[in-house]
Amino acid sequence: MSEKPNQEPTEPSVSFTTLKVKNKVWAKFISTISQIPGASSTYLQSNVVQHDDNTSGINSQQITNKGGRITFQQSGTYMIIVNVQVGALTGIGDLHLWFRLNGSDVSNSNVVRSLVNENDVSILLNQLAIELESGDYIELVYSTTNSRLGIITLLQVGEPTPISAAALIFRA
Protein backbone atom coordinates (compact mmCIF):
# COMPACT_ATOMS: atom_id res chain seq x y z
CA MET A 1 0.00 0.00 0.00
CA SER A 2 1.49 3.32 -1.07
CA GLU A 3 1.04 6.32 1.23
CA LYS A 4 2.06 9.99 1.38
CA PRO A 5 2.72 11.08 4.99
CA ASN A 6 2.45 14.71 6.06
CA GLN A 7 5.20 16.87 4.45
CA GLU A 8 7.22 13.84 3.23
CA PRO A 9 7.80 12.07 -0.10
CA THR A 10 5.47 9.23 -1.11
CA GLU A 11 6.18 5.79 0.38
CA PRO A 12 6.31 3.30 -2.53
CA SER A 13 4.80 -0.10 -1.77
CA VAL A 14 7.34 -2.01 -3.89
CA SER A 15 10.78 -0.98 -5.11
CA PHE A 16 13.18 -3.06 -7.20
CA THR A 17 16.47 -1.83 -8.59
CA THR A 18 19.21 -3.56 -10.56
CA LEU A 19 22.49 -1.95 -11.52
CA LYS A 20 25.67 -3.19 -13.19
CA VAL A 21 28.82 -1.79 -11.60
CA LYS A 22 31.44 -1.07 -14.27
CA ASN A 23 34.13 0.67 -12.25
CA LYS A 24 35.63 0.72 -8.80
CA VAL A 25 34.22 3.96 -7.41
CA TRP A 26 32.52 3.00 -4.17
CA ALA A 27 32.26 4.03 -0.53
CA LYS A 28 30.83 2.70 2.72
CA PHE A 29 29.83 5.04 5.51
CA ILE A 30 28.69 3.86 8.93
CA SER A 31 27.49 5.19 12.26
CA THR A 32 28.08 3.49 15.58
CA ILE A 33 26.01 5.91 17.69
CA SER A 34 22.34 5.95 18.63
CA GLN A 35 20.37 8.81 17.07
CA ILE A 36 17.16 9.44 18.98
CA PRO A 37 15.45 12.85 18.55
CA GLY A 38 14.55 13.29 22.25
CA ALA A 39 11.83 15.18 24.04
CA SER A 40 12.51 18.45 22.16
CA SER A 41 11.59 16.85 18.84
CA THR A 42 8.18 17.51 17.36
CA TYR A 43 6.01 14.97 15.55
CA LEU A 44 7.64 13.91 12.29
CA GLN A 45 10.46 16.45 12.52
CA SER A 46 13.17 15.75 9.92
CA ASN A 47 16.60 14.67 11.19
CA VAL A 48 19.68 13.99 9.04
CA VAL A 49 21.24 10.58 9.73
CA GLN A 50 24.79 11.15 10.99
CA HIS A 51 27.60 8.94 9.69
CA ASP A 52 31.09 8.84 11.19
CA ASP A 53 33.17 11.39 9.22
CA ASN A 54 36.22 9.12 9.03
CA THR A 55 34.98 5.67 8.10
CA SER A 56 37.15 2.76 7.08
CA GLY A 57 36.36 1.04 3.81
CA ILE A 58 36.39 4.09 1.57
CA ASN A 59 37.85 3.05 -1.80
CA SER A 60 37.56 6.43 -3.48
CA GLN A 61 38.10 10.08 -2.68
CA GLN A 62 35.35 10.69 -5.24
CA ILE A 63 32.63 10.24 -2.58
CA THR A 64 33.03 12.09 0.72
CA ASN A 65 30.99 12.40 3.91
CA LYS A 66 30.83 15.27 6.37
CA GLY A 67 28.17 15.36 9.07
CA GLY A 68 25.78 13.11 7.15
CA ARG A 69 26.14 15.02 3.86
CA ILE A 70 27.52 12.63 1.22
CA THR A 71 29.09 14.60 -1.65
CA PHE A 72 29.91 13.21 -5.10
CA GLN A 73 32.95 14.50 -7.02
CA GLN A 74 32.16 12.68 -10.29
CA SER A 75 29.00 12.82 -12.38
CA GLY A 76 27.34 9.49 -13.09
CA THR A 77 24.68 6.99 -12.09
CA TYR A 78 24.97 5.84 -8.49
CA MET A 79 23.36 3.06 -6.49
CA ILE A 80 22.92 3.92 -2.82
CA ILE A 81 21.87 1.21 -0.36
CA VAL A 82 21.25 2.16 3.26
CA ASN A 83 20.12 0.39 6.38
CA VAL A 84 19.34 1.64 9.87
CA GLN A 85 18.56 -0.23 13.08
CA VAL A 86 15.28 1.08 14.49
CA GLY A 87 14.38 0.91 18.18
CA ALA A 88 12.82 2.89 21.01
CA LEU A 89 13.90 3.86 24.50
CA THR A 90 10.22 3.58 25.44
CA GLY A 91 6.98 3.17 23.57
CA ILE A 92 6.05 2.28 20.03
CA GLY A 93 5.76 4.22 16.78
CA ASP A 94 6.95 4.69 13.22
CA LEU A 95 10.30 5.72 11.75
CA HIS A 96 10.22 7.22 8.24
CA LEU A 97 13.44 7.21 6.18
CA TRP A 98 14.03 9.01 2.86
CA PHE A 99 16.69 10.66 0.69
CA ARG A 100 17.37 14.33 0.00
CA LEU A 101 19.28 15.56 -3.04
CA ASN A 102 20.90 19.00 -2.66
CA GLY A 103 18.47 19.85 0.16
CA SER A 104 15.25 18.71 -1.61
CA ASP A 105 13.32 15.53 -0.83
CA VAL A 106 13.66 12.81 -3.49
CA SER A 107 10.24 11.68 -4.77
CA ASN A 108 9.18 8.10 -4.01
CA SER A 109 12.13 7.49 -1.68
CA ASN A 110 10.28 7.26 1.65
CA VAL A 111 10.10 3.97 3.57
CA VAL A 112 8.62 3.36 7.02
CA ARG A 113 9.18 0.87 9.82
CA SER A 114 6.53 0.44 12.52
CA LEU A 115 7.45 -0.81 15.98
CA VAL A 116 4.28 -2.21 17.51
CA ASN A 117 5.65 -3.70 20.74
CA GLU A 118 7.83 -2.31 23.53
CA ASN A 119 11.49 -3.37 23.09
CA ASP A 120 11.06 -4.09 19.35
CA VAL A 121 14.20 -3.65 17.25
CA SER A 122 14.13 -3.87 13.47
CA ILE A 123 16.27 -3.14 10.42
CA LEU A 124 14.94 -0.69 7.83
CA LEU A 125 16.43 -0.78 4.32
CA ASN A 126 16.20 1.82 1.59
CA GLN A 127 17.83 2.14 -1.82
CA LEU A 128 18.15 4.72 -4.55
CA ALA A 129 19.47 4.59 -8.12
CA ILE A 130 20.08 8.16 -9.23
CA GLU A 131 21.91 10.25 -11.82
CA LEU A 132 24.17 12.77 -10.06
CA GLU A 133 26.29 15.70 -11.21
CA SER A 134 29.70 16.61 -9.80
CA GLY A 135 29.18 18.48 -6.52
CA ASP A 136 25.73 17.02 -5.81
CA TYR A 137 25.09 15.80 -2.28
CA ILE A 138 22.73 13.25 -0.77
CA GLU A 139 21.43 13.16 2.79
CA LEU A 140 19.53 10.33 4.45
CA VAL A 141 16.71 11.84 6.49
CA TYR A 142 14.40 10.34 9.11
CA SER A 143 11.46 11.32 11.26
CA THR A 144 9.54 9.53 13.99
CA THR A 145 6.08 9.52 15.53
CA ASN A 146 7.63 9.02 18.99
CA SER A 147 10.45 11.29 20.21
CA ARG A 148 11.92 8.32 22.13
CA LEU A 149 12.21 6.20 18.97
CA GLY A 150 15.11 6.42 16.54
CA ILE A 151 18.21 4.82 15.08
CA ILE A 152 19.92 2.76 17.76
CA THR A 153 23.08 0.85 18.57
CA LEU A 154 22.68 -2.19 20.83
CA LEU A 155 25.96 -2.82 22.61
CA GLN A 156 26.67 -6.41 23.66
CA VAL A 157 29.52 -7.35 26.00
CA GLY A 158 32.24 -9.30 24.21
CA GLU A 159 31.05 -8.40 20.70
CA PRO A 160 32.25 -5.78 18.20
CA THR A 161 30.54 -2.38 18.30
CA PRO A 162 27.38 -2.70 16.19
CA ILE A 163 26.44 -0.35 13.37
CA SER A 164 23.32 1.78 13.82
CA ALA A 165 23.34 3.09 10.22
CA ALA A 166 25.24 2.19 7.07
CA ALA A 167 25.35 3.51 3.51
CA LEU A 168 26.97 1.55 0.68
CA ILE A 169 27.44 3.45 -2.59
CA PHE A 170 28.54 2.30 -6.06
CA ARG A 171 28.97 4.25 -9.29
CA ALA A 172 27.71 2.43 -12.39
PDB file of C-alpha atoms in Angstrom:
ATOM      1  CA  MET A   1       0.000   0.000   0.000  1.00  0.00           C
ATOM      2  CA  SER A   2       1.494   3.319  -1.069  1.00  0.00           C
ATOM      3  CA  GLU A   3       1.037   6.316   1.232  1.00  0.00           C
ATOM      4  CA  LYS A   4       2.058   9.986   1.380  1.00  0.00           C
ATOM      5  CA  PRO A   5       2.718  11.080   4.987  1.00  0.00           C
ATOM      6  CA  ASN A   6       2.455  14.706   6.061  1.00  0.00           C
ATOM      7  CA  GLN A   7       5.203  16.871   4.448  1.00  0.00           C
ATOM      8  CA  GLU A   8       7.220  13.843   3.232  1.00  0.00           C
ATOM      9  CA  PRO A   9       7.803  12.070  -0.100  1.00  0.00           C
ATOM     10  CA  THR A  10       5.469   9.233  -1.107  1.00  0.00           C
ATOM     11  CA  GLU A  11       6.179   5.789   0.380  1.00  0.00           C
ATOM     12  CA  PRO A  12       6.309   3.303  -2.526  1.00  0.00           C
ATOM     13  CA  SER A  13       4.798  -0.096  -1.767  1.00  0.00           C
ATOM     14  CA  VAL A  14       7.343  -2.009  -3.888  1.00  0.00           C
ATOM     15  CA  SER A  15      10.780  -0.982  -5.107  1.00  0.00           C
ATOM     16  CA  PHE A  16      13.182  -3.059  -7.203  1.00  0.00           C
ATOM     17  CA  THR A  17      16.471  -1.826  -8.594  1.00  0.00           C
ATOM     18  CA  THR A  18      19.209  -3.563 -10.563  1.00  0.00           C
ATOM     19  CA  LEU A  19      22.489  -1.950 -11.518  1.00  0.00           C
ATOM     20  CA  LYS A  20      25.668  -3.194 -13.185  1.00  0.00           C
ATOM     21  CA  VAL A  21      28.818  -1.787 -11.598  1.00  0.00           C
ATOM     22  CA  LYS A  22      31.443  -1.066 -14.273  1.00  0.00           C
ATOM     23  CA  ASN A  23      34.125   0.673 -12.245  1.00  0.00           C
ATOM     24  CA  LYS A  24      35.626   0.718  -8.800  1.00  0.00           C
ATOM     25  CA  VAL A  25      34.217   3.962  -7.409  1.00  0.00           C
ATOM     26  CA  TRP A  26      32.516   2.998  -4.172  1.00  0.00           C
ATOM     27  CA  ALA A  27      32.260   4.028  -0.532  1.00  0.00           C
ATOM     28  CA  LYS A  28      30.834   2.699   2.718  1.00  0.00           C
ATOM     29  CA  PHE A  29      29.833   5.045   5.510  1.00  0.00           C
ATOM     30  CA  ILE A  30      28.686   3.863   8.933  1.00  0.00           C
ATOM     31  CA  SER A  31      27.490   5.195  12.258  1.00  0.00           C
ATOM     32  CA  THR A  32      28.075   3.487  15.584  1.00  0.00           C
ATOM     33  CA  ILE A  33      26.011   5.910  17.685  1.00  0.00           C
ATOM     34  CA  SER A  34      22.344   5.950  18.634  1.00  0.00           C
ATOM     35  CA  GLN A  35      20.371   8.809  17.072  1.00  0.00           C
ATOM     36  CA  ILE A  36      17.157   9.442  18.976  1.00  0.00           C
ATOM     37  CA  PRO A  37      15.451  12.849  18.550  1.00  0.00           C
ATOM     38  CA  GLY A  38      14.554  13.286  22.255  1.00  0.00           C
ATOM     39  CA  ALA A  39      11.828  15.183  24.038  1.00  0.00           C
ATOM     40  CA  SER A  40      12.511  18.452  22.162  1.00  0.00           C
ATOM     41  CA  SER A  41      11.585  16.848  18.835  1.00  0.00           C
ATOM     42  CA  THR A  42       8.179  17.509  17.356  1.00  0.00           C
ATOM     43  CA  TYR A  43       6.007  14.967  15.555  1.00  0.00           C
ATOM     44  CA  LEU A  44       7.636  13.912  12.293  1.00  0.00           C
ATOM     45  CA  GLN A  45      10.465  16.451  12.519  1.00  0.00           C
ATOM     46  CA  SER A  46      13.173  15.748   9.916  1.00  0.00           C
ATOM     47  CA  ASN A  47      16.595  14.667  11.192  1.00  0.00           C
ATOM     48  CA  VAL A  48      19.682  13.985   9.042  1.00  0.00           C
ATOM     49  CA  VAL A  49      21.241  10.580   9.731  1.00  0.00           C
ATOM     50  CA  GLN A  50      24.786  11.151  10.987  1.00  0.00           C
ATOM     51  CA  HIS A  51      27.600   8.940   9.694  1.00  0.00           C
ATOM     52  CA  ASP A  52      31.088   8.845  11.188  1.00  0.00           C
ATOM     53  CA  ASP A  53      33.170  11.390   9.219  1.00  0.00           C
ATOM     54  CA  ASN A  54      36.220   9.117   9.027  1.00  0.00           C
ATOM     55  CA  THR A  55      34.983   5.669   8.105  1.00  0.00           C
ATOM     56  CA  SER A  56      37.155   2.760   7.084  1.00  0.00           C
ATOM     57  CA  GLY A  57      36.361   1.045   3.812  1.00  0.00           C
ATOM     58  CA  ILE A  58      36.392   4.090   1.574  1.00  0.00           C
ATOM     59  CA  ASN A  59      37.847   3.052  -1.798  1.00  0.00           C
ATOM     60  CA  SER A  60      37.558   6.430  -3.480  1.00  0.00           C
ATOM     61  CA  GLN A  61      38.099  10.077  -2.683  1.00  0.00           C
ATOM     62  CA  GLN A  62      35.348  10.692  -5.244  1.00  0.00           C
ATOM     63  CA  ILE A  63      32.633  10.237  -2.580  1.00  0.00           C
ATOM     64  CA  THR A  64      33.026  12.092   0.722  1.00  0.00           C
ATOM     65  CA  ASN A  65      30.992  12.398   3.906  1.00  0.00           C
ATOM     66  CA  LYS A  66      30.831  15.267   6.373  1.00  0.00           C
ATOM     67  CA  GLY A  67      28.165  15.359   9.068  1.00  0.00           C
ATOM     68  CA  GLY A  68      25.782  13.112   7.146  1.00  0.00           C
ATOM     69  CA  ARG A  69      26.138  15.020   3.860  1.00  0.00           C
ATOM     70  CA  ILE A  70      27.517  12.632   1.218  1.00  0.00           C
ATOM     71  CA  THR A  71      29.085  14.600  -1.654  1.00  0.00           C
ATOM     72  CA  PHE A  72      29.914  13.207  -5.095  1.00  0.00           C
ATOM     73  CA  GLN A  73      32.946  14.500  -7.016  1.00  0.00           C
ATOM     74  CA  GLN A  74      32.162  12.681 -10.289  1.00  0.00           C
ATOM     75  CA  SER A  75      29.001  12.818 -12.384  1.00  0.00           C
ATOM     76  CA  GLY A  76      27.336   9.493 -13.085  1.00  0.00           C
ATOM     77  CA  THR A  77      24.679   6.994 -12.090  1.00  0.00           C
ATOM     78  CA  TYR A  78      24.974   5.844  -8.495  1.00  0.00           C
ATOM     79  CA  MET A  79      23.360   3.059  -6.491  1.00  0.00           C
ATOM     80  CA  ILE A  80      22.920   3.921  -2.821  1.00  0.00           C
ATOM     81  CA  ILE A  81      21.867   1.210  -0.365  1.00  0.00           C
ATOM     82  CA  VAL A  82      21.251   2.157   3.256  1.00  0.00           C
ATOM     83  CA  ASN A  83      20.119   0.394   6.375  1.00  0.00           C
ATOM     84  CA  VAL A  84      19.336   1.638   9.867  1.00  0.00           C
ATOM     85  CA  GLN A  85      18.565  -0.232  13.076  1.00  0.00           C
ATOM     86  CA  VAL A  86      15.279   1.084  14.491  1.00  0.00           C
ATOM     87  CA  GLY A  87      14.375   0.912  18.177  1.00  0.00           C
ATOM     88  CA  ALA A  88      12.816   2.892  21.006  1.00  0.00           C
ATOM     89  CA  LEU A  89      13.897   3.858  24.497  1.00  0.00           C
ATOM     90  CA  THR A  90      10.223   3.580  25.443  1.00  0.00           C
ATOM     91  CA  GLY A  91       6.979   3.172  23.571  1.00  0.00           C
ATOM     92  CA  ILE A  92       6.046   2.282  20.035  1.00  0.00           C
ATOM     93  CA  GLY A  93       5.761   4.216  16.779  1.00  0.00           C
ATOM     94  CA  ASP A  94       6.948   4.693  13.217  1.00  0.00           C
ATOM     95  CA  LEU A  95      10.297   5.723  11.753  1.00  0.00           C
ATOM     96  CA  HIS A  96      10.216   7.216   8.241  1.00  0.00           C
ATOM     97  CA  LEU A  97      13.440   7.205   6.179  1.00  0.00           C
ATOM     98  CA  TRP A  98      14.033   9.010   2.864  1.00  0.00           C
ATOM     99  CA  PHE A  99      16.686  10.659   0.688  1.00  0.00           C
ATOM    100  CA  ARG A 100      17.365  14.330   0.003  1.00  0.00           C
ATOM    101  CA  LEU A 101      19.279  15.559  -3.039  1.00  0.00           C
ATOM    102  CA  ASN A 102      20.902  18.998  -2.662  1.00  0.00           C
ATOM    103  CA  GLY A 103      18.468  19.848   0.161  1.00  0.00           C
ATOM    104  CA  SER A 104      15.253  18.714  -1.607  1.00  0.00           C
ATOM    105  CA  ASP A 105      13.319  15.530  -0.833  1.00  0.00           C
ATOM    106  CA  VAL A 106      13.662  12.806  -3.489  1.00  0.00           C
ATOM    107  CA  SER A 107      10.236  11.678  -4.772  1.00  0.00           C
ATOM    108  CA  ASN A 108       9.176   8.100  -4.009  1.00  0.00           C
ATOM    109  CA  SER A 109      12.132   7.487  -1.679  1.00  0.00           C
ATOM    110  CA  ASN A 110      10.281   7.263   1.649  1.00  0.00           C
ATOM    111  CA  VAL A 111      10.103   3.974   3.569  1.00  0.00           C
ATOM    112  CA  VAL A 112       8.623   3.362   7.017  1.00  0.00           C
ATOM    113  CA  ARG A 113       9.181   0.868   9.819  1.00  0.00           C
ATOM    114  CA  SER A 114       6.533   0.442  12.520  1.00  0.00           C
ATOM    115  CA  LEU A 115       7.453  -0.806  15.975  1.00  0.00           C
ATOM    116  CA  VAL A 116       4.282  -2.215  17.510  1.00  0.00           C
ATOM    117  CA  ASN A 117       5.645  -3.699  20.743  1.00  0.00           C
ATOM    118  CA  GLU A 118       7.830  -2.310  23.529  1.00  0.00           C
ATOM    119  CA  ASN A 119      11.487  -3.367  23.086  1.00  0.00           C
ATOM    120  CA  ASP A 120      11.057  -4.089  19.350  1.00  0.00           C
ATOM    121  CA  VAL A 121      14.200  -3.645  17.252  1.00  0.00           C
ATOM    122  CA  SER A 122      14.133  -3.868  13.469  1.00  0.00           C
ATOM    123  CA  ILE A 123      16.272  -3.145  10.416  1.00  0.00           C
ATOM    124  CA  LEU A 124      14.936  -0.692   7.828  1.00  0.00           C
ATOM    125  CA  LEU A 125      16.428  -0.779   4.319  1.00  0.00           C
ATOM    126  CA  ASN A 126      16.205   1.823   1.590  1.00  0.00           C
ATOM    127  CA  GLN A 127      17.832   2.138  -1.825  1.00  0.00           C
ATOM    128  CA  LEU A 128      18.154   4.716  -4.552  1.00  0.00           C
ATOM    129  CA  ALA A 129      19.471   4.589  -8.119  1.00  0.00           C
ATOM    130  CA  ILE A 130      20.075   8.161  -9.230  1.00  0.00           C
ATOM    131  CA  GLU A 131      21.915  10.246 -11.823  1.00  0.00           C
ATOM    132  CA  LEU A 132      24.174  12.767 -10.059  1.00  0.00           C
ATOM    133  CA  GLU A 133      26.290  15.701 -11.206  1.00  0.00           C
ATOM    134  CA  SER A 134      29.700  16.614  -9.804  1.00  0.00           C
ATOM    135  CA  GLY A 135      29.181  18.484  -6.519  1.00  0.00           C
ATOM    136  CA  ASP A 136      25.725  17.017  -5.808  1.00  0.00           C
ATOM    137  CA  TYR A 137      25.092  15.795  -2.279  1.00  0.00           C
ATOM    138  CA  ILE A 138      22.730  13.252  -0.773  1.00  0.00           C
ATOM    139  CA  GLU A 139      21.426  13.161   2.795  1.00  0.00           C
ATOM    140  CA  LEU A 140      19.534  10.329   4.449  1.00  0.00           C
ATOM    141  CA  VAL A 141      16.714  11.841   6.492  1.00  0.00           C
ATOM    142  CA  TYR A 142      14.400  10.341   9.112  1.00  0.00           C
ATOM    143  CA  SER A 143      11.460  11.324  11.263  1.00  0.00           C
ATOM    144  CA  THR A 144       9.538   9.528  13.993  1.00  0.00           C
ATOM    145  CA  THR A 145       6.079   9.523  15.529  1.00  0.00           C
ATOM    146  CA  ASN A 146       7.626   9.023  18.986  1.00  0.00           C
ATOM    147  CA  SER A 147      10.448  11.285  20.207  1.00  0.00           C
ATOM    148  CA  ARG A 148      11.921   8.324  22.135  1.00  0.00           C
ATOM    149  CA  LEU A 149      12.207   6.205  18.967  1.00  0.00           C
ATOM    150  CA  GLY A 150      15.111   6.424  16.542  1.00  0.00           C
ATOM    151  CA  ILE A 151      18.209   4.823  15.081  1.00  0.00           C
ATOM    152  CA  ILE A 152      19.922   2.758  17.765  1.00  0.00           C
ATOM    153  CA  THR A 153      23.084   0.852  18.574  1.00  0.00           C
ATOM    154  CA  LEU A 154      22.676  -2.189  20.831  1.00  0.00           C
ATOM    155  CA  LEU A 155      25.960  -2.819  22.615  1.00  0.00           C
ATOM    156  CA  GLN A 156      26.666  -6.412  23.661  1.00  0.00           C
ATOM    157  CA  VAL A 157      29.523  -7.352  25.997  1.00  0.00           C
ATOM    158  CA  GLY A 158      32.240  -9.303  24.209  1.00  0.00           C
ATOM    159  CA  GLU A 159      31.046  -8.395  20.695  1.00  0.00           C
ATOM    160  CA  PRO A 160      32.253  -5.779  18.198  1.00  0.00           C
ATOM    161  CA  THR A 161      30.542  -2.381  18.301  1.00  0.00           C
ATOM    162  CA  PRO A 162      27.380  -2.696  16.191  1.00  0.00           C
ATOM    163  CA  ILE A 163      26.444  -0.352  13.371  1.00  0.00           C
ATOM    164  CA  SER A 164      23.320   1.781  13.817  1.00  0.00           C
ATOM    165  CA  ALA A 165      23.338   3.092  10.225  1.00  0.00           C
ATOM    166  CA  ALA A 166      25.242   2.190   7.067  1.00  0.00           C
ATOM    167  CA  ALA A 167      25.355   3.513   3.513  1.00  0.00           C
ATOM    168  CA  LEU A 168      26.967   1.555   0.678  1.00  0.00           C
ATOM    169  CA  ILE A 169      27.445   3.452  -2.589  1.00  0.00           C
ATOM    170  CA  PHE A 170      28.538   2.298  -6.064  1.00  0.00           C
ATOM    171  CA  ARG A 171      28.968   4.251  -9.293  1.00  0.00           C
ATOM    172  CA  ALA A 172      27.712   2.434 -12.390  1.00  0.00           C
TER     173      ALA A 172
END
